[in-house]
PDB file of C-alpha atoms in Angstrom:
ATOM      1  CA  UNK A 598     -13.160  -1.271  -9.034  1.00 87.00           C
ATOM      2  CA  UNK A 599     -13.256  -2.966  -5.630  1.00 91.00           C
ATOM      3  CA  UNK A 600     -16.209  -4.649  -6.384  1.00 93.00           C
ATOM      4  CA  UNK A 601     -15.154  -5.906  -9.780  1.00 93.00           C
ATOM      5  CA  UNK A 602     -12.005  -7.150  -8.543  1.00 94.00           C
ATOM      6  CA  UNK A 603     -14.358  -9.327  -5.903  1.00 95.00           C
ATOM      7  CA  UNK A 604     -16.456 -10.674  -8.677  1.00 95.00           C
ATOM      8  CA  UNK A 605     -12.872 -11.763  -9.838  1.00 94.00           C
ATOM      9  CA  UNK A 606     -11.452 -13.558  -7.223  1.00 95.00           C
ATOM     10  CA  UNK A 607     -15.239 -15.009  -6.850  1.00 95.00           C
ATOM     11  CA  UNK A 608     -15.076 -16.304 -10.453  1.00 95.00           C
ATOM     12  CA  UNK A 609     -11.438 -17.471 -10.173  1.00 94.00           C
ATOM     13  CA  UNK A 610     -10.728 -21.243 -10.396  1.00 94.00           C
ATOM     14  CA  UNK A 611      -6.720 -21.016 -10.552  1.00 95.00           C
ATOM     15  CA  UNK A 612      -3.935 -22.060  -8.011  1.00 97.00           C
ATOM     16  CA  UNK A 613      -2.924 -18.043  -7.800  1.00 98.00           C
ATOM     17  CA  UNK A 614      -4.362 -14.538  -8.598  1.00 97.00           C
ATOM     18  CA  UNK A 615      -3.212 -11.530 -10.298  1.00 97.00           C
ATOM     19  CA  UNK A 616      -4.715  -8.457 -10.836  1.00 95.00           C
ATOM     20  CA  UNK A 617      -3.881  -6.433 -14.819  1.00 94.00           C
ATOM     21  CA  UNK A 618      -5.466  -3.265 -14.516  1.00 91.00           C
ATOM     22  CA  UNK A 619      -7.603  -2.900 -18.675  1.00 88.00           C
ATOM     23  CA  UNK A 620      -4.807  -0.126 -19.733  1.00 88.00           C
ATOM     24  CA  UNK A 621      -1.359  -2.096 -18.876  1.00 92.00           C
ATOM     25  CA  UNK A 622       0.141  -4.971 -20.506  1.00 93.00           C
ATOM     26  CA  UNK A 623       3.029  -7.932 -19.060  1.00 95.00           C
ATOM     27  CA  UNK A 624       6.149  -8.901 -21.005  1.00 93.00           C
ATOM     28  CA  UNK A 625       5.895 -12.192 -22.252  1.00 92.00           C
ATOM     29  CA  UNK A 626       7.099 -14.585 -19.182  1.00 94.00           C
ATOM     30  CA  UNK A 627       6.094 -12.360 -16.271  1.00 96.00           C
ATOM     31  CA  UNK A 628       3.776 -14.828 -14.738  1.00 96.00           C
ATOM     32  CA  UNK A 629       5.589 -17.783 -15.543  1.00 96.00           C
ATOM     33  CA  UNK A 630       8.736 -16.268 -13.647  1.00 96.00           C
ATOM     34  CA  UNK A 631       6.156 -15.402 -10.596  1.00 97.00           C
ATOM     35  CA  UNK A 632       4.703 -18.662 -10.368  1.00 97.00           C
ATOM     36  CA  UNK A 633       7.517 -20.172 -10.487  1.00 97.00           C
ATOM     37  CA  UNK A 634       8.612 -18.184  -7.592  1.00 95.00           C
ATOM     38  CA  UNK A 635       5.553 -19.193  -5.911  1.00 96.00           C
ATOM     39  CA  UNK A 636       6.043 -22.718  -6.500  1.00 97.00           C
ATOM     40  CA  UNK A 637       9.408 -23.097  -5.350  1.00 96.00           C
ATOM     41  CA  UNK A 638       8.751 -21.472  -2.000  1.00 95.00           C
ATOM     42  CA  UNK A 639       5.514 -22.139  -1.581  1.00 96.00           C
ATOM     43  CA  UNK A 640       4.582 -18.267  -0.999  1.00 97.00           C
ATOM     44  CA  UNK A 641       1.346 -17.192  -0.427  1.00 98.00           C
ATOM     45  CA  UNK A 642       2.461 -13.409  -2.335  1.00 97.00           C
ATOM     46  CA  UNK A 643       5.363 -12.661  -4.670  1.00 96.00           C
ATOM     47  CA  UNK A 644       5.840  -9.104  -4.998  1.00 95.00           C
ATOM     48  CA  UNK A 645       7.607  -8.039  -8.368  1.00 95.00           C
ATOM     49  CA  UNK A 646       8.230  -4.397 -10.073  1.00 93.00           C
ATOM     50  CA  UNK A 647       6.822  -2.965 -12.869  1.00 94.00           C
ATOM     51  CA  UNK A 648       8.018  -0.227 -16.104  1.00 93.00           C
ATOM     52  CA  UNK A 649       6.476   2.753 -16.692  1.00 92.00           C
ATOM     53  CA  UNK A 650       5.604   3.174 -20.080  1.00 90.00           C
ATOM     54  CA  UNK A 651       3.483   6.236 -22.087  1.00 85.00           C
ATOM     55  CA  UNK A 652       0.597   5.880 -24.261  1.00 79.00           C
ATOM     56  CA  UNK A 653       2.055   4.631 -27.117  1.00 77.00           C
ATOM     57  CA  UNK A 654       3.318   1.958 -25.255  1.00 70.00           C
ATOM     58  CA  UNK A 655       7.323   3.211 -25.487  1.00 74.00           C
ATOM     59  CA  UNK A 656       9.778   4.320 -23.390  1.00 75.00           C
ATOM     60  CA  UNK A 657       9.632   1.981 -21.252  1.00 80.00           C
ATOM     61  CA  UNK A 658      11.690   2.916 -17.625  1.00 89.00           C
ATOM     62  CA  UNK A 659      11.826   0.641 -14.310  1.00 90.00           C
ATOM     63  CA  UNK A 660      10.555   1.946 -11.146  1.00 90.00           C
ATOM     64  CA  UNK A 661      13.307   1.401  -8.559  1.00 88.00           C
ATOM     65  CA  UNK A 662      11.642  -0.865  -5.565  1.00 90.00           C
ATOM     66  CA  UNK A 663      14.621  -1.597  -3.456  1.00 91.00           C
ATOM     67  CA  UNK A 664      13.075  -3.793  -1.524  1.00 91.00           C
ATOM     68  CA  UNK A 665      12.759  -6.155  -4.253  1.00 90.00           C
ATOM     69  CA  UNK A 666      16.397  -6.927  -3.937  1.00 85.00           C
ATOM     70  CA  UNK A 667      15.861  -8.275  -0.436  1.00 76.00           C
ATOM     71  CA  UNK A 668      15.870 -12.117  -0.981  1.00 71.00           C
ATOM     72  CA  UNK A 669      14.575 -13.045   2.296  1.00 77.00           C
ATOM     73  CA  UNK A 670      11.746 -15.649   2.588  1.00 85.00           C
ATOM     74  CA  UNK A 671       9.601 -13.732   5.071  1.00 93.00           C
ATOM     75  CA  UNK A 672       6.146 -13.020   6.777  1.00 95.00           C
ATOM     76  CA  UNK A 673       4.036 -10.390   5.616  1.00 95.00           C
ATOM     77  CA  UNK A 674       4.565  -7.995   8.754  1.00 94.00           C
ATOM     78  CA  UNK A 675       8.461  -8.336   8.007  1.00 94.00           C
ATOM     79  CA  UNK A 676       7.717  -7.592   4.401  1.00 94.00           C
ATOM     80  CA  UNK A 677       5.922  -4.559   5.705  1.00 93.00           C
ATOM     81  CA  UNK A 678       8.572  -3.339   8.098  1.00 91.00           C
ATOM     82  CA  UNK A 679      11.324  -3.867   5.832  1.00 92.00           C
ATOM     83  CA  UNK A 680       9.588  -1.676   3.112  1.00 91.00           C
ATOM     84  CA  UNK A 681       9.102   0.878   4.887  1.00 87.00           C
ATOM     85  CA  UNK A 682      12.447   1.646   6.281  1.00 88.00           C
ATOM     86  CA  UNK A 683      13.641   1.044   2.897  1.00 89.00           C
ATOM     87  CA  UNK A 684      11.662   3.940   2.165  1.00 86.00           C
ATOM     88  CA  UNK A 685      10.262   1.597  -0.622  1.00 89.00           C
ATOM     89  CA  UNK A 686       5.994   2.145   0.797  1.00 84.00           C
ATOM     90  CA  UNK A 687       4.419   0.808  -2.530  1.00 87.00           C
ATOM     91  CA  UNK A 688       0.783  -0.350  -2.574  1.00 91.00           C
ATOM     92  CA  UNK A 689       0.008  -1.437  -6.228  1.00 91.00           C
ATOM     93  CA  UNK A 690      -1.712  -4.302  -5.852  1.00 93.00           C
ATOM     94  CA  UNK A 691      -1.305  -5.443  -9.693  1.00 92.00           C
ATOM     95  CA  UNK A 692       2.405  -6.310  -9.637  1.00 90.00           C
ATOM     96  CA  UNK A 693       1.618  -9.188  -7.270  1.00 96.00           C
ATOM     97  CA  UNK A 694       1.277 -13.000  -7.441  1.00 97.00           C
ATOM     98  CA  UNK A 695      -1.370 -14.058  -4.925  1.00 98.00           C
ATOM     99  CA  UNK A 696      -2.157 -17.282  -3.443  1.00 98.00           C
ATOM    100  CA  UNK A 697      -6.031 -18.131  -3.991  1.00 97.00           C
ATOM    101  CA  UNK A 698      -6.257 -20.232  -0.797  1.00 97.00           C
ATOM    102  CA  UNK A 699      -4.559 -17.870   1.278  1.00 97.00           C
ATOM    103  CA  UNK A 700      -6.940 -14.912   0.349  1.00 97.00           C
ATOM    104  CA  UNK A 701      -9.983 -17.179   1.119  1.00 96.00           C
ATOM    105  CA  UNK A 702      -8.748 -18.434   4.274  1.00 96.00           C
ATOM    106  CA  UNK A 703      -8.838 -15.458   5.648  1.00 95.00           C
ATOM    107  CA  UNK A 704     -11.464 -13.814   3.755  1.00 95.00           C
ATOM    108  CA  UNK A 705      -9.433 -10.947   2.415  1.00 96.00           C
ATOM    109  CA  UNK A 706     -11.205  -9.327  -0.145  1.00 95.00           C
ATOM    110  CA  UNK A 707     -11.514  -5.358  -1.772  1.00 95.00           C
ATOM    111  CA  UNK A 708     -13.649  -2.893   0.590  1.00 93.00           C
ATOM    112  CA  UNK A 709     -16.547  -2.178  -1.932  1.00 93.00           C
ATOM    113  CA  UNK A 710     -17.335   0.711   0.484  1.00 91.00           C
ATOM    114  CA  UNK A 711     -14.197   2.048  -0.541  1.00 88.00           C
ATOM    115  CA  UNK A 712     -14.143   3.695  -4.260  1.00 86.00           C
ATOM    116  CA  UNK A 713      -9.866   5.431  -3.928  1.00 89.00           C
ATOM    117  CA  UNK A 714      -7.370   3.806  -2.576  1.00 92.00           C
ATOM    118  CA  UNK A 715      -9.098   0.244  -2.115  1.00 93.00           C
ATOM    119  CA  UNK A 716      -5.540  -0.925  -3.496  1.00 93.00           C
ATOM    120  CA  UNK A 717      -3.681   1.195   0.218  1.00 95.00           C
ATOM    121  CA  UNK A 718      -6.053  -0.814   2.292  1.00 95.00           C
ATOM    122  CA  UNK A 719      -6.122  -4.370   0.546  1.00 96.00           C
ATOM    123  CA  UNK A 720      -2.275  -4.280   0.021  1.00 95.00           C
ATOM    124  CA  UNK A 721      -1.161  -3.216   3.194  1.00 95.00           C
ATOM    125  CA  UNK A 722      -4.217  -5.703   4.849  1.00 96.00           C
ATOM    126  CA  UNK A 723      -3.102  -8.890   3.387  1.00 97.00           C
ATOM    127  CA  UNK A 724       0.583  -9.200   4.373  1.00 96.00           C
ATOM    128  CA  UNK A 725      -0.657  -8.633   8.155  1.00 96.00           C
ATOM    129  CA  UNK A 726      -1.983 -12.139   7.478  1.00 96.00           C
ATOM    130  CA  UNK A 727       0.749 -13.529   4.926  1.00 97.00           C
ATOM    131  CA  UNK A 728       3.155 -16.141   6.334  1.00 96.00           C
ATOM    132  CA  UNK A 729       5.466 -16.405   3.514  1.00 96.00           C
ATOM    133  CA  UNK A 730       6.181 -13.421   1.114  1.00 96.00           C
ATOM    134  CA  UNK A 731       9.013 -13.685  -1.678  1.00 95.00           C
ATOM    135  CA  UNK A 732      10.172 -10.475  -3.837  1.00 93.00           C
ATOM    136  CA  UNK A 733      11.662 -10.566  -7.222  1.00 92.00           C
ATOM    137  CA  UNK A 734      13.599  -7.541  -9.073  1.00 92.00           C
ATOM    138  CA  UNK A 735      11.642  -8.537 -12.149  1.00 92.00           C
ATOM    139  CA  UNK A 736       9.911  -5.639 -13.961  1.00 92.00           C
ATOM    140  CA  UNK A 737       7.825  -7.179 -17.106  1.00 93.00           C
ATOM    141  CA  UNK A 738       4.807  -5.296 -15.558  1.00 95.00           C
ATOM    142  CA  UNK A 739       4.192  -2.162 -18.154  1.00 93.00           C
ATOM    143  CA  UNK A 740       2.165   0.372 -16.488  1.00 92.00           C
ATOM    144  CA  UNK A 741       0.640   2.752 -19.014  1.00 89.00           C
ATOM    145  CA  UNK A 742       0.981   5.983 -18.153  1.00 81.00           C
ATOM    146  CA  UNK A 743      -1.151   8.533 -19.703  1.00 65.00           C
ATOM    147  CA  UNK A 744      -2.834  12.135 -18.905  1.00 60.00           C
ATOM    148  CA  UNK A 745      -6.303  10.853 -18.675  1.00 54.00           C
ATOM    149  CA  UNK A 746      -5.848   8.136 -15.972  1.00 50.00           C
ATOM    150  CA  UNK A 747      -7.744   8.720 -12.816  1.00 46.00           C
ATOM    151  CA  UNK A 748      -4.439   9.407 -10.855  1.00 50.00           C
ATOM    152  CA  UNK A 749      -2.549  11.670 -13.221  1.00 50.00           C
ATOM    153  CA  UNK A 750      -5.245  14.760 -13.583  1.00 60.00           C
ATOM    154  CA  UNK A 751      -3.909  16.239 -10.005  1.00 68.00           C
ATOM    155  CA  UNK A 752      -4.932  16.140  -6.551  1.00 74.00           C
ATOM    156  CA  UNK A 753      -8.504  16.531  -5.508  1.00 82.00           C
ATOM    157  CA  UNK A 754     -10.704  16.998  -2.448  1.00 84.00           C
ATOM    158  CA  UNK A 755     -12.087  13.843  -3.030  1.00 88.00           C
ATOM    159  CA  UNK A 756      -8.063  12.048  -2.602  1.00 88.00           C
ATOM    160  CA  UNK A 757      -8.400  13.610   0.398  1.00 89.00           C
ATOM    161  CA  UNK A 758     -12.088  12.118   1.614  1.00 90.00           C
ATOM    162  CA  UNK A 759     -10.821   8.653   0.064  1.00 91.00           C
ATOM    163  CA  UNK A 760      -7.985   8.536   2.146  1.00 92.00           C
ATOM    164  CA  UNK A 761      -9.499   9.607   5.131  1.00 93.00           C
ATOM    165  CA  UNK A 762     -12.093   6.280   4.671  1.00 94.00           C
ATOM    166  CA  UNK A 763      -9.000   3.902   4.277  1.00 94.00           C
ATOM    167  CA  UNK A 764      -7.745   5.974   7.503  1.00 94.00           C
ATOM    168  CA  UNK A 765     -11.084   4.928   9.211  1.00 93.00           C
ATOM    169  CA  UNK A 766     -11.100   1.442   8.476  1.00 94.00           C
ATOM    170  CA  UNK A 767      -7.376   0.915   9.233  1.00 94.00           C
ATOM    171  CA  UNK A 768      -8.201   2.281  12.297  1.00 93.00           C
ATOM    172  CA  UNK A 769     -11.377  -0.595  12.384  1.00 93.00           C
ATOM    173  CA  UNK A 770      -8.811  -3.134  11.761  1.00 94.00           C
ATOM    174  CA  UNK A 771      -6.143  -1.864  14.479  1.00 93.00           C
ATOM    175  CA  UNK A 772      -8.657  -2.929  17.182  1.00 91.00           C
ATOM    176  CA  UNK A 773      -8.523  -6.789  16.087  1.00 92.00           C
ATOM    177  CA  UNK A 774      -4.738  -7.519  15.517  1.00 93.00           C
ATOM    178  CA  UNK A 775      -2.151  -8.767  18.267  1.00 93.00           C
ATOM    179  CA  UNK A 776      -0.027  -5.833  20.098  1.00 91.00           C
ATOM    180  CA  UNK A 777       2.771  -7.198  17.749  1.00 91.00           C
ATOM    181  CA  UNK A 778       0.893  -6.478  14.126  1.00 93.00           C
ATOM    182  CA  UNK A 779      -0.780  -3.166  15.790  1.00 93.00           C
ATOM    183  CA  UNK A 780       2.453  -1.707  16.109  1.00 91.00           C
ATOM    184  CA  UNK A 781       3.121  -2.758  12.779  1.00 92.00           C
ATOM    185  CA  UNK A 782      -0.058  -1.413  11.459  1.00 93.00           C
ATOM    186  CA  UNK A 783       0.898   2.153  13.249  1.00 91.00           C
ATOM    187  CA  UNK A 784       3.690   2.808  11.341  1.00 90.00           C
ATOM    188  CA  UNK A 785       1.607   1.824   7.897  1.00 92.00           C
ATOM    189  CA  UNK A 786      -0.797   5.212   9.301  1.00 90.00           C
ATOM    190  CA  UNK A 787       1.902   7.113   9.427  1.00 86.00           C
ATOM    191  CA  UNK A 788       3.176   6.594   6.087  1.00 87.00           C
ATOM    192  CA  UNK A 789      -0.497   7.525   5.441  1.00 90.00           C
ATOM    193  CA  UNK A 790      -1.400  10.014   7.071  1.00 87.00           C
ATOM    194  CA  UNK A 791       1.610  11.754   5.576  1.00 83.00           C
ATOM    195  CA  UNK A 792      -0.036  11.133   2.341  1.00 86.00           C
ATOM    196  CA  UNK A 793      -2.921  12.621   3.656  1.00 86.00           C
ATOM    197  CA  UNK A 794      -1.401  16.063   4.743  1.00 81.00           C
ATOM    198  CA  UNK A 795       0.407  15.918   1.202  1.00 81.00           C
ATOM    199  CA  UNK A 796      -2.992  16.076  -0.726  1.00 84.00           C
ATOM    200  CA  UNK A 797      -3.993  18.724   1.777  1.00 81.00           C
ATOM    201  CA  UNK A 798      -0.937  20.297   1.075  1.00 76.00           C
ATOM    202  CA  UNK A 799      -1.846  20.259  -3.123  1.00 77.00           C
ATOM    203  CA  UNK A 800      -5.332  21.430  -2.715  1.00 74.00           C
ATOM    204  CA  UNK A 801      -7.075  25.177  -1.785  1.00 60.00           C
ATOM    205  CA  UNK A 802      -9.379  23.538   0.117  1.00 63.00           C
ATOM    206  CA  UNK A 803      -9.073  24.841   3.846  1.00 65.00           C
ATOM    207  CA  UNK A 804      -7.091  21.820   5.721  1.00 67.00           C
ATOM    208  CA  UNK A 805      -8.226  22.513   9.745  1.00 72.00           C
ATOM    209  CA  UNK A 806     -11.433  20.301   9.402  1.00 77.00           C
ATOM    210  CA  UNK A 807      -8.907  17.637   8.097  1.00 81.00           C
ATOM    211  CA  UNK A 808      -6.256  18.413  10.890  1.00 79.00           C
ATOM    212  CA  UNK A 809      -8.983  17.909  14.127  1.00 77.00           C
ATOM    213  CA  UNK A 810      -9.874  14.658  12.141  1.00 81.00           C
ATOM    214  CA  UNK A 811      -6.243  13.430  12.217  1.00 82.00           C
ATOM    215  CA  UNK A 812      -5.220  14.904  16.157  1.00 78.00           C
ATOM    216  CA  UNK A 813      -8.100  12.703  17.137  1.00 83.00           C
ATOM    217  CA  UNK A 814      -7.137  10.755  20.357  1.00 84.00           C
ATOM    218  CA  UNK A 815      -7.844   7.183  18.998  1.00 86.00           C
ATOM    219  CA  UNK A 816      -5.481   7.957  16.210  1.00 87.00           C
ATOM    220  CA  UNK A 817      -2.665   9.613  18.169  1.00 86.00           C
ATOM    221  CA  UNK A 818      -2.741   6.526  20.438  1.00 88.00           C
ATOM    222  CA  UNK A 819      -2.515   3.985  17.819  1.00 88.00           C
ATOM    223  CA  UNK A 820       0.617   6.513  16.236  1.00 86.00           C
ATOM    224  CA  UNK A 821       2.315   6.543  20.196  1.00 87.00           C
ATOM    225  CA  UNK A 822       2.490   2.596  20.509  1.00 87.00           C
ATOM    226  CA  UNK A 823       3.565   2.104  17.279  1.00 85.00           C
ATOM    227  CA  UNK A 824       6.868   4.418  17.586  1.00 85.00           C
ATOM    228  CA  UNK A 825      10.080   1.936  16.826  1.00 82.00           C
ATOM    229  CA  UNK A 826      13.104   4.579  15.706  1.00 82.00           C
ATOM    230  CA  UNK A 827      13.978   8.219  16.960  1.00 87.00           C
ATOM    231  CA  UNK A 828      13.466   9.476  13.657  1.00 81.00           C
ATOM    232  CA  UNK A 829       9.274   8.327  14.580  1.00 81.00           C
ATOM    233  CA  UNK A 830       9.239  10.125  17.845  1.00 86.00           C
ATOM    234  CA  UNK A 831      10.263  12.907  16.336  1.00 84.00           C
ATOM    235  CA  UNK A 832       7.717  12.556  14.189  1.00 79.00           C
ATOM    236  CA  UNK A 833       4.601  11.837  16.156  1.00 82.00           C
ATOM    237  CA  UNK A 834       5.594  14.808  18.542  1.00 82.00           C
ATOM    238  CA  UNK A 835       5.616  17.285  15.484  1.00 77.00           C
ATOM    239  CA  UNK A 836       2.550  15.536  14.318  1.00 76.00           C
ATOM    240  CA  UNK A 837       0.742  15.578  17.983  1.00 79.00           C
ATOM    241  CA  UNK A 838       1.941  19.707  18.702  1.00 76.00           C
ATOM    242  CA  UNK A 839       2.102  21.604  15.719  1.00 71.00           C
ATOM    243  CA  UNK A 840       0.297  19.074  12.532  1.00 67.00           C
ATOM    244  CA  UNK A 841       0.354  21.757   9.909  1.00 64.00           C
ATOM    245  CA  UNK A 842       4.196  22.063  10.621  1.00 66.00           C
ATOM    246  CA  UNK A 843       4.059  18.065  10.107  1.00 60.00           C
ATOM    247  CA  UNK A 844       3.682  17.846   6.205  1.00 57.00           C
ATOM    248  CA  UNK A 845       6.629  20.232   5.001  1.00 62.00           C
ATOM    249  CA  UNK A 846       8.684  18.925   7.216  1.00 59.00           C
ATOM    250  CA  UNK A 847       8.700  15.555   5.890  1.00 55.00           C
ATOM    251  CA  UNK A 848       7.357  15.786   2.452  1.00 54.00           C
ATOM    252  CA  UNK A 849      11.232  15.566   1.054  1.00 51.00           C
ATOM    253  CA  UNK A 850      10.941  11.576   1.465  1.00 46.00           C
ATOM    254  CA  UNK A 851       8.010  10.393   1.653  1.00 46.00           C
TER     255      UNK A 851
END
């Protein structure tokens, strides 16, 4: 998928970018209302929501994004931060307007290296470059939802492996940001590592090989400077002392 998406973006002659995964569909007017968006603002992303839909097409419901009714113009990293303490940590990457400029100025493409979750580490990866960010509580995306799709059929060890790459080469990334975006960037691992410890959580596979790969000092460092709230102390000390106490204790939320 990653590298199909590159051939994409390599083939692409337009103003802007969007990504329609084969199986969904957009309402009629969807990428007008982006671009217009885009236009007006002169945003290098436009974030928008999307419907859920079955099979059949029908039955269409909207999948609350609250921080879609934020009307800021903002950078990426305040996109980010906002998000997340909105509780709102989406990372579709196909209910987005994209600048094509922007992506190539700073060479932001799909990790073909990465075969799950290339859509964690490209969404999360571009807004710590994005200047100018606009949401809109539009939801004309239809995302099909059916029982064969690759993320429907339950959790497997290989969710886990996956997300322990994107872990790896968020970690790569850390290392070349500015002390303001790593800190930013922190709090994006610990949204995911939760993830993480919830697929360990779903599977029979035996989680300790998965825990010393997580308590690893590079990564408890990069959680430690990136602490902003009490609620995130908290956190990283249950997560640095007792990790396999760290997933049911926060699973409610997130």
């Amino acid at each position: 998928l990653s590298a199909a998406r590159n051939r994409g973006m390599e083939h692409a002659k337009g103003k802007y970018l969007f990504f329609l995964d084969s199986d969904d569909y957009l309402c009629p007017d969807y990428l007008y209302i982006l671009y217009q968006e885009a236009e007006k603002y002169k945003a290098e992303i436009v974030f928008a929501g999307y419907s859920s839909v079955d099979s059949n097409g029908q039955h269409a419901r909207q999948i609350h994004r609250p921080v879609l009714e934020q009307f800021q113009q903002i950078n990426g990293c305040q996109y980010l931060n906002l998000r997340m303490n909105l509780g709102d940590w989406h990372n579709e990457v196909w209910c987005a307007l994209y600048q094509r400029k922007f992506l190539e100025t700073y060479d932001l493409k799909f990790d073909v290296n990465i075969k799950l979750y290339e859509d964690i580490l490209f969404s999360n990866t571009v807004l710590l470059y994005a200047r100018n960010v606009r949401a809109l509580p539009t939801y004309g995306y239809m995302y099909r939802y059916h029982t064969q799709s690759m993320v429907q059929n339950g959790v497997k060890k290989q969710d886990i492996i996956g997300s322990l790459q994107v872990l790896d080469r968020f970690v790569d990334i850390y290392q070349e940001l500015s002390p303001e975006k790593q800190k930013i960037l922190g709090r994006v691992l610990f949204r995911h590592i939760s993830m993480i410890l919830y697929y360990i959580g779903q599977t029979a596979d035996d989680g300790k090989k998965y825990f010393k790969i997580l308590n690893s000092k590079n990564i408890l460092e990069i959680l430690k400077n990136s602490i902003t709230s009490p609620k995130e102390r908290l956190k990283y000390f249950i997560f640095r002392y007792c990790i396999w106490l760290y997933y049911p204790l926060v699973k409610k939320k997130e």
